[in-house]
mmCIF file of C-alpha atoms in Angstrom:
data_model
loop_
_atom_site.group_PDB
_atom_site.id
_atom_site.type_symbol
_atom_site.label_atom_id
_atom_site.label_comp_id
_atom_site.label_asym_id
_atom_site.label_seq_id
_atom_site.Cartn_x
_atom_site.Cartn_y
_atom_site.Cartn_z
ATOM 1 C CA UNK R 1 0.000 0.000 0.000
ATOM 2 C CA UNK R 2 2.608 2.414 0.679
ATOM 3 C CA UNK R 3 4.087 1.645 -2.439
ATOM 4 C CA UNK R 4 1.204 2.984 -4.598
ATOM 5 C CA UNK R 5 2.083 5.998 -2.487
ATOM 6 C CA UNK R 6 5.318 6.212 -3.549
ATOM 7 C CA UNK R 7 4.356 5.564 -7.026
ATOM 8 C CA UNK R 8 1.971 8.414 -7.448
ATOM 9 C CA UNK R 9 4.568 10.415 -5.722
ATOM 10 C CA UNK R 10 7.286 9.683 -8.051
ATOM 11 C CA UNK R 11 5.868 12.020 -11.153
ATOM 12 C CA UNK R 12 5.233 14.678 -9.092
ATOM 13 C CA UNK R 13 8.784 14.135 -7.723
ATOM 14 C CA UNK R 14 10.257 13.746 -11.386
ATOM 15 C CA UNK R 15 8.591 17.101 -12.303
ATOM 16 C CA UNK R 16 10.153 18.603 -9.492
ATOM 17 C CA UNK R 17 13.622 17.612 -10.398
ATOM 18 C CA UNK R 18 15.522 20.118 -12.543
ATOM 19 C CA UNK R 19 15.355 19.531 -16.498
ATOM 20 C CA UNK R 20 18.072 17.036 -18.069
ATOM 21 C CA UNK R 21 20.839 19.243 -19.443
ATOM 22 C CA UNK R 22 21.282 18.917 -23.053
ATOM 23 C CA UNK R 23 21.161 15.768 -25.223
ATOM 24 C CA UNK R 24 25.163 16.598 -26.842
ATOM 25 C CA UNK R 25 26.560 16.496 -23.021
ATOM 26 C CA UNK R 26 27.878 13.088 -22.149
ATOM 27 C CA UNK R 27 27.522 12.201 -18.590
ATOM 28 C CA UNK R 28 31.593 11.461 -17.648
ATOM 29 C CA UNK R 29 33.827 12.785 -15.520
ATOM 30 C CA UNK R 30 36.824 10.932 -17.379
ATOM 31 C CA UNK R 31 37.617 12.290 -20.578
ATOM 32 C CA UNK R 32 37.359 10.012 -23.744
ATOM 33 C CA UNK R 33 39.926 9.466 -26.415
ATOM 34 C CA UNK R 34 42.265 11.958 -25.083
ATOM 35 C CA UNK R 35 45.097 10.067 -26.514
ATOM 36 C CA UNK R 36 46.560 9.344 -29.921
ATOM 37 C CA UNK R 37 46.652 5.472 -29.703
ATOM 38 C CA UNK R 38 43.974 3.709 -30.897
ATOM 39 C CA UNK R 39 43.176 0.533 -30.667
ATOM 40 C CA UNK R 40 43.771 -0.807 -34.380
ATOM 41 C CA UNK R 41 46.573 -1.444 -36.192
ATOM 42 C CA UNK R 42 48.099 -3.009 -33.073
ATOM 43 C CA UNK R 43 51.543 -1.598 -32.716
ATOM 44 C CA UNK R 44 54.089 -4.383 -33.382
ATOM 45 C CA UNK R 45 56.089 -6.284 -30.507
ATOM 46 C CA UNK R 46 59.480 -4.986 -29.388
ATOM 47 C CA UNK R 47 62.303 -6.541 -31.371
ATOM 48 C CA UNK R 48 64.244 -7.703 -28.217
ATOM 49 C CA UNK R 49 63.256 -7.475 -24.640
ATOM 50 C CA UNK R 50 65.198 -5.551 -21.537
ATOM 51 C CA UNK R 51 68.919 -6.484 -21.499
ATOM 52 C CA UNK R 52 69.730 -8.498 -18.833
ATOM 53 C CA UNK R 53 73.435 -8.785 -17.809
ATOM 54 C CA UNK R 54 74.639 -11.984 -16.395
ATOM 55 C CA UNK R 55 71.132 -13.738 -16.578
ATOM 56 C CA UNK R 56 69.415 -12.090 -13.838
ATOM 57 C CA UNK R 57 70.609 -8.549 -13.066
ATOM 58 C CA UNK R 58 69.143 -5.701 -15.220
ATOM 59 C CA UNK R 59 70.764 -3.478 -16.655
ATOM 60 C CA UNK R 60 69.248 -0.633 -15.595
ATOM 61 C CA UNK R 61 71.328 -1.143 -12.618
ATOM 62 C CA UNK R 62 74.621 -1.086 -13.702
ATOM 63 C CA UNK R 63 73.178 2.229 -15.519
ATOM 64 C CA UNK R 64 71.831 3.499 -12.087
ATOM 65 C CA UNK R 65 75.094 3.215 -10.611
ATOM 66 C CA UNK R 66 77.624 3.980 -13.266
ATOM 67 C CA UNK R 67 77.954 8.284 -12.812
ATOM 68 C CA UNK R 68 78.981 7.656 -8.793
ATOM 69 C CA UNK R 69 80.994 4.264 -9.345
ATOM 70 C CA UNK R 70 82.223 4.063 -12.761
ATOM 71 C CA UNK R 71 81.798 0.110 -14.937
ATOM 72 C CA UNK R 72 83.082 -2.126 -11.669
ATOM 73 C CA UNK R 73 80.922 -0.644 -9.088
ATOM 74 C CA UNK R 74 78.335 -3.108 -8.988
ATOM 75 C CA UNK R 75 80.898 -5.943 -9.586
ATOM 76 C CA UNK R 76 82.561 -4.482 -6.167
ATOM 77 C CA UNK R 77 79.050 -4.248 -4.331
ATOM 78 C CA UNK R 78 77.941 -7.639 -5.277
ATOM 79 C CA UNK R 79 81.650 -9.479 -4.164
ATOM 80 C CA UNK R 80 81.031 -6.806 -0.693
ATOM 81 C CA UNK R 81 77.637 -8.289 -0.639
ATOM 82 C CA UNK R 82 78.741 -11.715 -0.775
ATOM 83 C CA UNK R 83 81.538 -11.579 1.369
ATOM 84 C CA UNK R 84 79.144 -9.750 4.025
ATOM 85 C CA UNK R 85 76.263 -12.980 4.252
ATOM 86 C CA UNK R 86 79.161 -15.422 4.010
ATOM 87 C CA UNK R 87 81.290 -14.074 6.998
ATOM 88 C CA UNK R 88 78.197 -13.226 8.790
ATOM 89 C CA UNK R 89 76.389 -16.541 8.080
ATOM 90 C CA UNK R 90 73.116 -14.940 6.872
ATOM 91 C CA UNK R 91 74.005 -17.316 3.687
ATOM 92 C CA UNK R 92 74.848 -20.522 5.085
ATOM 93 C CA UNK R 93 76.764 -23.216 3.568
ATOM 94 C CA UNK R 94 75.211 -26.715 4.408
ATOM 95 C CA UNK R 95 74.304 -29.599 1.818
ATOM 96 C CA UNK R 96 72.012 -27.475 -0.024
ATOM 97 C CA UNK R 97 74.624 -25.408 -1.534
ATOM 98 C CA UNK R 98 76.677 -28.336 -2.951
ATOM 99 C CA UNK R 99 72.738 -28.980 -4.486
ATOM 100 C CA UNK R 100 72.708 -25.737 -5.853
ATOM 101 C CA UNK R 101 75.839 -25.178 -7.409
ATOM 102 C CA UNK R 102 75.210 -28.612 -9.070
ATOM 103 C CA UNK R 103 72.030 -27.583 -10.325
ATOM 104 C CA UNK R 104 73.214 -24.259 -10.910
ATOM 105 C CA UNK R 105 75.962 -25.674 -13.521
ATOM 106 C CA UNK R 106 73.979 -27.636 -15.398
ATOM 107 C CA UNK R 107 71.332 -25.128 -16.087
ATOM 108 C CA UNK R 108 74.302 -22.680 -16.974
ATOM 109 C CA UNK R 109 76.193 -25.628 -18.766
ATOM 110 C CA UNK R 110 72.370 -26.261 -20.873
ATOM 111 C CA UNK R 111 71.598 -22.364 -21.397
ATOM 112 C CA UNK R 112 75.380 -21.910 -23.003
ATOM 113 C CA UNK R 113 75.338 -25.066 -25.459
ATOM 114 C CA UNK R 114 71.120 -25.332 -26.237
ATOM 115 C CA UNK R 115 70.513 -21.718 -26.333
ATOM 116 C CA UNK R 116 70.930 -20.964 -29.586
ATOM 117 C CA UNK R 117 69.193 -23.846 -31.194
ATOM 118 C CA UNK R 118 66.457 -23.702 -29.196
ATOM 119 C CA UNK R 119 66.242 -18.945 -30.103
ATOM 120 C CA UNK R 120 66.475 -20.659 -33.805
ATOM 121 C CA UNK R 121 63.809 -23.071 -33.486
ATOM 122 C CA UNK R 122 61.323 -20.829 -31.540
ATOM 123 C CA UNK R 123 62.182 -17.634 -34.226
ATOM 124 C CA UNK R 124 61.582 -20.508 -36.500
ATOM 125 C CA UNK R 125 57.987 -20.680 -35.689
ATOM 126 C CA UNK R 126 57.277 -17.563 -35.349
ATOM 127 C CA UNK R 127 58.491 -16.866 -38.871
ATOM 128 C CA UNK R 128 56.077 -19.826 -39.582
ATOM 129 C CA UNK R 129 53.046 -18.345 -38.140
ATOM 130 C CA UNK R 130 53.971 -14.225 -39.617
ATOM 131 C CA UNK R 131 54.130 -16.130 -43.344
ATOM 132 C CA UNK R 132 50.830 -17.791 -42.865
ATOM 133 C CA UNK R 133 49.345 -14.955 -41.635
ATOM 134 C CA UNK R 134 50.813 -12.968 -44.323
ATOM 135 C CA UNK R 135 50.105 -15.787 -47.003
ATOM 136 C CA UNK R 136 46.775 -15.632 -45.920
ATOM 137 C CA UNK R 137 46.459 -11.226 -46.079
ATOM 138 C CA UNK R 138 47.808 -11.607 -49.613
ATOM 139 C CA UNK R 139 45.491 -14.395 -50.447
ATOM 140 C CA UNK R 140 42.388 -12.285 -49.716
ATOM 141 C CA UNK R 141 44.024 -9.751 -51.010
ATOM 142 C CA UNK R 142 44.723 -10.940 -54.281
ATOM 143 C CA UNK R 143 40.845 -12.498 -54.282
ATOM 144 C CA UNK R 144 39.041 -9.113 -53.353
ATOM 145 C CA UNK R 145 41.548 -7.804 -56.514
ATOM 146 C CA UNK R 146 40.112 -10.559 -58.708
ATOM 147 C CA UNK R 147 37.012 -10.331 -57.634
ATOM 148 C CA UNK R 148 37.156 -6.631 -58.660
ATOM 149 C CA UNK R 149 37.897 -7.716 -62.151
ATOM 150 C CA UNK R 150 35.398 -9.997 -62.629
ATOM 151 C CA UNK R 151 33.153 -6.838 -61.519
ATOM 152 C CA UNK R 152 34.496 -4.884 -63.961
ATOM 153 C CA UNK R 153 33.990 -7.588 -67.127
ATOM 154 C CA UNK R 154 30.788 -7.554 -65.657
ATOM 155 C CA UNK R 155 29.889 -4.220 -66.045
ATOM 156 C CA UNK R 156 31.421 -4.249 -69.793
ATOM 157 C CA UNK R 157 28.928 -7.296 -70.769
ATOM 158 C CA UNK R 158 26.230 -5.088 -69.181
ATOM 159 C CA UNK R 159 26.915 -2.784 -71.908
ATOM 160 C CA UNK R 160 26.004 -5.518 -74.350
ATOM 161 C CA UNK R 161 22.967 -6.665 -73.323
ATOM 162 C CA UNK R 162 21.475 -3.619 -75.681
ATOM 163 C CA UNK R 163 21.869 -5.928 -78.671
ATOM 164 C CA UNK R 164 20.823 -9.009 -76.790
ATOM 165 C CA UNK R 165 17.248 -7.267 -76.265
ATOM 166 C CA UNK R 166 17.282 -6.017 -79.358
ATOM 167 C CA UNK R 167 17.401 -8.996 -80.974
ATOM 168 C CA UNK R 168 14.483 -10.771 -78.784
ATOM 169 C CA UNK R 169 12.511 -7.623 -79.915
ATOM 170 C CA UNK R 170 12.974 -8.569 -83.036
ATOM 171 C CA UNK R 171 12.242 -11.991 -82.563
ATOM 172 C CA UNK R 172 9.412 -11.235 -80.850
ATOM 173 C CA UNK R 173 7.923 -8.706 -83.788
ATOM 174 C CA UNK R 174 8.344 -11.761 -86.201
ATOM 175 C CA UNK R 175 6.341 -13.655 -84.002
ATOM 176 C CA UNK R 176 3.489 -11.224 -83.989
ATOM 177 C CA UNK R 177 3.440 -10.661 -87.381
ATOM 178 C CA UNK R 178 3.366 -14.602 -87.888
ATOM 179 C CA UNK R 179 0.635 -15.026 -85.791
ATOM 180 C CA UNK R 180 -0.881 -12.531 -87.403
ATOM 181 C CA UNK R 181 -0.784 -13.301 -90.618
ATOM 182 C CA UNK R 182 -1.836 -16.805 -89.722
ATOM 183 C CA UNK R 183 -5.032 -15.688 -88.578
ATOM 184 C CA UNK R 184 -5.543 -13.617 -91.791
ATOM 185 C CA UNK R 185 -5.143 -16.878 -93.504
ATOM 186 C CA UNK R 186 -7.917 -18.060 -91.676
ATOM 187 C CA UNK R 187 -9.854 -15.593 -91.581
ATOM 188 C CA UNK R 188 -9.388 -15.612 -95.410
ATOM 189 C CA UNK R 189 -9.983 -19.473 -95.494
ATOM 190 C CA UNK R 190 -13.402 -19.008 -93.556
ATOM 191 C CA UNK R 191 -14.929 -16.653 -95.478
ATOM 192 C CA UNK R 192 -13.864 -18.673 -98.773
ATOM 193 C CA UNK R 193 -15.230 -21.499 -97.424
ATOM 194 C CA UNK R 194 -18.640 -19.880 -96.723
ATOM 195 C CA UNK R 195 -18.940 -17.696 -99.817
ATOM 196 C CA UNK R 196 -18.436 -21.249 -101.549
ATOM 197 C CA UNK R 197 -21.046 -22.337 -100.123
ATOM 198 C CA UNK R 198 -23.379 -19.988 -101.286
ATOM 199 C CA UNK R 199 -21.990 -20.249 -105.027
ATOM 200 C CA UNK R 200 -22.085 -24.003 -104.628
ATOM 201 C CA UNK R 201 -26.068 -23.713 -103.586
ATOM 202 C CA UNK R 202 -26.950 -21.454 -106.728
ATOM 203 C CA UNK R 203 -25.244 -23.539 -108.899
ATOM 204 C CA UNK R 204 -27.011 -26.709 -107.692
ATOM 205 C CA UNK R 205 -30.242 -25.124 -107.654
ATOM 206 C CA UNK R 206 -30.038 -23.502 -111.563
ATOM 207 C CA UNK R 207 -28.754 -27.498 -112.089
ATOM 208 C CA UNK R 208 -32.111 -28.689 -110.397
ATOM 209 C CA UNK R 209 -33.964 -26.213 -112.209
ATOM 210 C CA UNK R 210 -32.508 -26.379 -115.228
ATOM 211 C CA UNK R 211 -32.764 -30.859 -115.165
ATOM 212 C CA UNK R 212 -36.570 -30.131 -114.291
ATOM 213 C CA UNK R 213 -37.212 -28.143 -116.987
ATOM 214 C CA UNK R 214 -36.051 -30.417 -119.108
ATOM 215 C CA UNK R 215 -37.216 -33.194 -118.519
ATOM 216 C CA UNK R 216 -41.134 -30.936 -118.247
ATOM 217 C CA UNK R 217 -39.551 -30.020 -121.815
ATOM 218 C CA UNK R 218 -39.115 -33.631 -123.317
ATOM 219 C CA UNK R 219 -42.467 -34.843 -121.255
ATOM 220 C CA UNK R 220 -44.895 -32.424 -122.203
ATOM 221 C CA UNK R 221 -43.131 -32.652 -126.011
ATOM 222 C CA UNK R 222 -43.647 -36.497 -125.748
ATOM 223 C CA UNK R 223 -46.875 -36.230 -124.925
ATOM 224 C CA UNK R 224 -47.399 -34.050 -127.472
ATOM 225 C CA UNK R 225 -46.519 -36.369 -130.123
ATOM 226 C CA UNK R 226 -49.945 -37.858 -131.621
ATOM 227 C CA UNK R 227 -49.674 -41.602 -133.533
ATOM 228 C CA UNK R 228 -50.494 -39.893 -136.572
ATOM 229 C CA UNK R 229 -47.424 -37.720 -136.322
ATOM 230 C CA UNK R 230 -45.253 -40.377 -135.552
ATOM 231 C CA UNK R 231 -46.409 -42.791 -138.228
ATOM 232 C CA UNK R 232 -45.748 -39.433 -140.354
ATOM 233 C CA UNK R 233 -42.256 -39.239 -138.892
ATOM 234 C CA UNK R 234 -41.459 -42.888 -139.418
ATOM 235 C CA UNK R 235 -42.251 -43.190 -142.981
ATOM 236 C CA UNK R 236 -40.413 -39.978 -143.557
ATOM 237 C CA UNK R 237 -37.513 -41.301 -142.102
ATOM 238 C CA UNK R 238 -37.631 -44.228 -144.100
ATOM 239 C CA UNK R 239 -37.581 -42.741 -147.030
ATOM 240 C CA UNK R 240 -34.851 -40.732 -145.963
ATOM 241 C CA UNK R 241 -32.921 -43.408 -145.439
ATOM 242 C CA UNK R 242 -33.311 -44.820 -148.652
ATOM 243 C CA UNK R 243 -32.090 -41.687 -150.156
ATOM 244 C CA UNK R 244 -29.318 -41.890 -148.192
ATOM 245 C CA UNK R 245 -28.301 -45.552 -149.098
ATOM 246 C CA UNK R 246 -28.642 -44.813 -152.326
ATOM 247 C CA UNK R 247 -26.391 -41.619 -152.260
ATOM 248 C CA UNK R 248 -24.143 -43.985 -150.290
ATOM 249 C CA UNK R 249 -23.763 -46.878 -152.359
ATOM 250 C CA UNK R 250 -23.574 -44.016 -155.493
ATOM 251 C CA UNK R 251 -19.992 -42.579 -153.219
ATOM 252 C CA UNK R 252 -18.935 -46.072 -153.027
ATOM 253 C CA UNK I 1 58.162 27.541 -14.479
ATOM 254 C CA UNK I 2 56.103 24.832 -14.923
ATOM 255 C CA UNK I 3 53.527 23.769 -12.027
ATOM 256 C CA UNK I 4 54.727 21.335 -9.119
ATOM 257 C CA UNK I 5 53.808 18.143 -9.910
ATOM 258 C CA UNK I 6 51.511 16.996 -7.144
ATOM 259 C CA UNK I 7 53.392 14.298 -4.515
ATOM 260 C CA UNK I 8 50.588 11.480 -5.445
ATOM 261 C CA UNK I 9 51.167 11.423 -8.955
ATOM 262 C CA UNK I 10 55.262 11.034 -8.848
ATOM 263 C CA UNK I 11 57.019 8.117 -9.318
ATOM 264 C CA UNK I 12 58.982 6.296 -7.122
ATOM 265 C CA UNK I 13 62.308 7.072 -8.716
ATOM 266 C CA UNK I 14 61.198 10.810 -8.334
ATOM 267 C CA UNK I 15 60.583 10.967 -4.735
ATOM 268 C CA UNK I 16 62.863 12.469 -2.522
ATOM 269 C CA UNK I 17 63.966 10.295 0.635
ATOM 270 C CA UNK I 18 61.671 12.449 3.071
ATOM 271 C CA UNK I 19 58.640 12.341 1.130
ATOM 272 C CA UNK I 20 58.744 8.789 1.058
ATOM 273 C CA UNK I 21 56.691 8.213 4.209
ATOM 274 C CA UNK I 22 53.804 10.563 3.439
ATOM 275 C CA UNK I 23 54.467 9.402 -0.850
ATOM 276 C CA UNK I 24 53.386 5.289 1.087
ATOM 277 C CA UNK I 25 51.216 6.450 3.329
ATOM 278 C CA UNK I 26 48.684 8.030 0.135
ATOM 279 C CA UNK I 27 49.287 4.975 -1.653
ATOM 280 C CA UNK I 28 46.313 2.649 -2.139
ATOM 281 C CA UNK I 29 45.996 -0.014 -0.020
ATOM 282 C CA UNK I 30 42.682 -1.137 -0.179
ATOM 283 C CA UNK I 31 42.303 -4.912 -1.720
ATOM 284 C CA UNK I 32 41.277 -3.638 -5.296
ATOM 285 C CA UNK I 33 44.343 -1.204 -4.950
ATOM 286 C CA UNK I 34 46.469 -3.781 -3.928
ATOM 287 C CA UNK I 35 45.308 -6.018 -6.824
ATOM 288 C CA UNK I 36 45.682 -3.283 -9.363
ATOM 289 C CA UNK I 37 49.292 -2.910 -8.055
ATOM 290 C CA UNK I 38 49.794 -6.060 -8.631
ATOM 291 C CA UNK I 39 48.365 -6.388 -11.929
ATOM 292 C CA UNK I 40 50.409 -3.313 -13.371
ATOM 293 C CA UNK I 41 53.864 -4.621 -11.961
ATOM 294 C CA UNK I 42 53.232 -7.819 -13.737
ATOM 295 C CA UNK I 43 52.224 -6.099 -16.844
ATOM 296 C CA UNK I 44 55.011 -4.156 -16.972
ATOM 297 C CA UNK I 45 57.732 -7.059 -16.515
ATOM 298 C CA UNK I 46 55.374 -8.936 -18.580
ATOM 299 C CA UNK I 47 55.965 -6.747 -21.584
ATOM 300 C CA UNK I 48 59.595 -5.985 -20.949
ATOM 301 C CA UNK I 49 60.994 -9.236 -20.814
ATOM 302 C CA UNK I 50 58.992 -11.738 -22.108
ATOM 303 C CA UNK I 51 56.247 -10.160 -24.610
ATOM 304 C CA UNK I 52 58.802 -9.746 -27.282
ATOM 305 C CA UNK I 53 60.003 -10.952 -30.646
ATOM 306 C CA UNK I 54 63.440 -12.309 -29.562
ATOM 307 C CA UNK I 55 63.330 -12.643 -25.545
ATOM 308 C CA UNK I 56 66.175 -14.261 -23.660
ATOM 309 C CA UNK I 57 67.000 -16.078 -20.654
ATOM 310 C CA UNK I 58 66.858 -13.398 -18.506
ATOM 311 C CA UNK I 59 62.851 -12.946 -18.764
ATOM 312 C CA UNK I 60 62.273 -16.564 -16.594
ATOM 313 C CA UNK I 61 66.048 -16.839 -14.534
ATOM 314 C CA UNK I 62 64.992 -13.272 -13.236
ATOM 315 C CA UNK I 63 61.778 -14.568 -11.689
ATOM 316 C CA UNK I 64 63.499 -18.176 -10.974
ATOM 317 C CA UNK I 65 66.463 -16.165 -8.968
ATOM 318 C CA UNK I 66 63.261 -13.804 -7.118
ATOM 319 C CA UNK I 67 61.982 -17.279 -5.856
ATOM 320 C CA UNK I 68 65.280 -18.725 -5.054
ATOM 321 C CA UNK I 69 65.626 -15.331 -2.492
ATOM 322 C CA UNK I 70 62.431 -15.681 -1.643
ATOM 323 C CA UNK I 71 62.231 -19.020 -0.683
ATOM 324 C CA UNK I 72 65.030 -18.807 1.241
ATOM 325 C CA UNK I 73 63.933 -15.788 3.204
ATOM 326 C CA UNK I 74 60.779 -17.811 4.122
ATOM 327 C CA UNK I 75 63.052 -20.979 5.199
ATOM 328 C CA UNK I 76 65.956 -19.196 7.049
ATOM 329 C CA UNK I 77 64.582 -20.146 10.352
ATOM 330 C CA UNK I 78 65.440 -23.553 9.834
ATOM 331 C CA UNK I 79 68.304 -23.274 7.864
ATOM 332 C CA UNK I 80 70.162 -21.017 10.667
ATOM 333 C CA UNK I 81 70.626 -24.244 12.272
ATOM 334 C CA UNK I 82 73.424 -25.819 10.287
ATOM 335 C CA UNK I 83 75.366 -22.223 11.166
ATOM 336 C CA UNK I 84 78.696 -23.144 12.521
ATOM 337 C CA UNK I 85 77.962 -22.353 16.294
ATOM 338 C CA UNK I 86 79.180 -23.725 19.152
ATOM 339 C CA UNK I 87 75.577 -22.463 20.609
ATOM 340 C CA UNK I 88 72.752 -22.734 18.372
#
């Protein structure tokens, strides 16, 4: 329950707070990207590390000392040193130092004689790793160049596609007009094909009517013929045929 | 003349002999201080010695020779035993 209190306090509480300075302000107190470095290309590794005199003392010491004691001060302090925790026991000499100087000369006598061999082989893998890394920059190097070539043809074949369309257009036209002219055939065909028709109708009936009236013709003329007319006929024939025989055999 | 550079921001190698009780005594010593102390003196000897192309022995037989001292700092109290006393 009090919480509903506090929540319908809260806008009244937000309006009361001063206005949010302006949007540009970032709310720091540590300045940004004050410096020069950034983080990429990453700066390359130092080519050798601190030098190290002896195997373990700096040299940044014999450097610290050399304006008060010259090159053989801190040969003199270390022999003072030594001298000091031998006669004073605070280095003490019991079987562990015989262990120690043994170990000691072996790791010496192994640093002295494997050394080398073992800088080459390590440099040797290193140089391993830089020329596959490298093999590898100039590899996607050289395929972002070719790839930028192939772009390139690309963009020249674009400029022949022109003629390509131009040449379906055309094919395209010829097979409109084709089509075209197909159906004209038809059309053509059709309207042959009915007109014909028609001619193919008169013609049959003036054939029909023309047969009929002939034969009416030859009937009614038949009919017309009385026996005394053809008795007429006959003899007339007859005797036209003897006229002709006689003509006839006369040629002969 | 250029302004005094203030005592908490010197470096060691900078500070005079009687500053260097009040230079510790600003120092940060709370655990995340102590941590980040740590973390930049390894960093440093980290990329001195042993980050590099061509590093020698001196990177590892520096911190090999810190733990030979070391360890026998911690095991003196022992070893002053085999001191040649008469009277241990």
């Amino acid at each position: 329950m009090l919480s509903r209190l506090v929540l319908r306090a809260a806008p009244a509480a937000l309006r009361a707070l001063p206005p949010p300075v302006a949007v540009g302000v970032l709310h720091t107190t540590r300045p940004l990207h004050t410096t020069q470095r950034s983080l990429a290309p990453v700066p390359p590794l130092p080519e050798k590390g601190g030098e190290v005199r002896h195997g373990f003392i700096p040299e940044e010491f014999f450097q610290f000392l050399y304006p008060k004691t010259g090159v053989t001060g801190p040969y003199m302090l270390g022999t003072g040193l030594l001298l000091y925790f031998l006669s004073k026991e605070i280095y003490v000499i019991n079987h562990e130092t015989v262990a120690a100087a043994c170990i000691l000369g072996v790791f010496i006598y192994g640093v002295k004689r494997f050394g080398p061999d073992v800088a080459a082989f390590a440099d040797k893998l290193n140089e391993e790793k830089m020329a596959s890394a490298l093999a590898m920059k100039n590899e996607a190097m050289q395929a972002l160049q070719t790839a930028i070539e192939e772009e390139k043809k690309e963009q020249w074949r674009v400029e022949g596609r022109k003629y390509l369309f131009d040449a379906k257009r055309n094919n395209i036209a010829m097979l409109l007009e084709t089509n075209y002219r197909e159906r004209l055939m038809m059309v053509y065909n059709e309207v042959k094909k009915r007109l014909d028709y028609q001619v193919a109708m008169q013609t049959l009936k003036r054939q029909k009517e023309q047969d009929h009236m002939i034969q009416w013709v030859e009937k009614s003329v038949i009919q017309s013929i009385t026996p005394q007319q053809q008795k007429e006929s006959i003899a007339k024939c007859i005797l036209d045929l003897k006229a002709l025989s006689k003509s006839a055999q006369a040629a002969v | 003349l250029p302004a005094a550079v203030l005592l908490k921001d010197t470096k060691l190698m900078d500070v005079k002999l009687g500053q260097l009780g009040s230079w510790l005594a600003m120092r940060d010593f709370t655990p995340s201080g102590i941590l980040g102390a740590v973390r930049r003196g390894y960093d440093r000897y980290y990329n001195k010695y042993i980050n590099v192309r061509k590093g020698g022995i001196g990177g590892i037989s520096m911190v090999l020779a810190g733990y030979i001292v070391l360890s026998y700092v911690w095991s003196y109290s022992h070893i002053k035993h085999d001191r040649r006393r008469k009277y241990h």
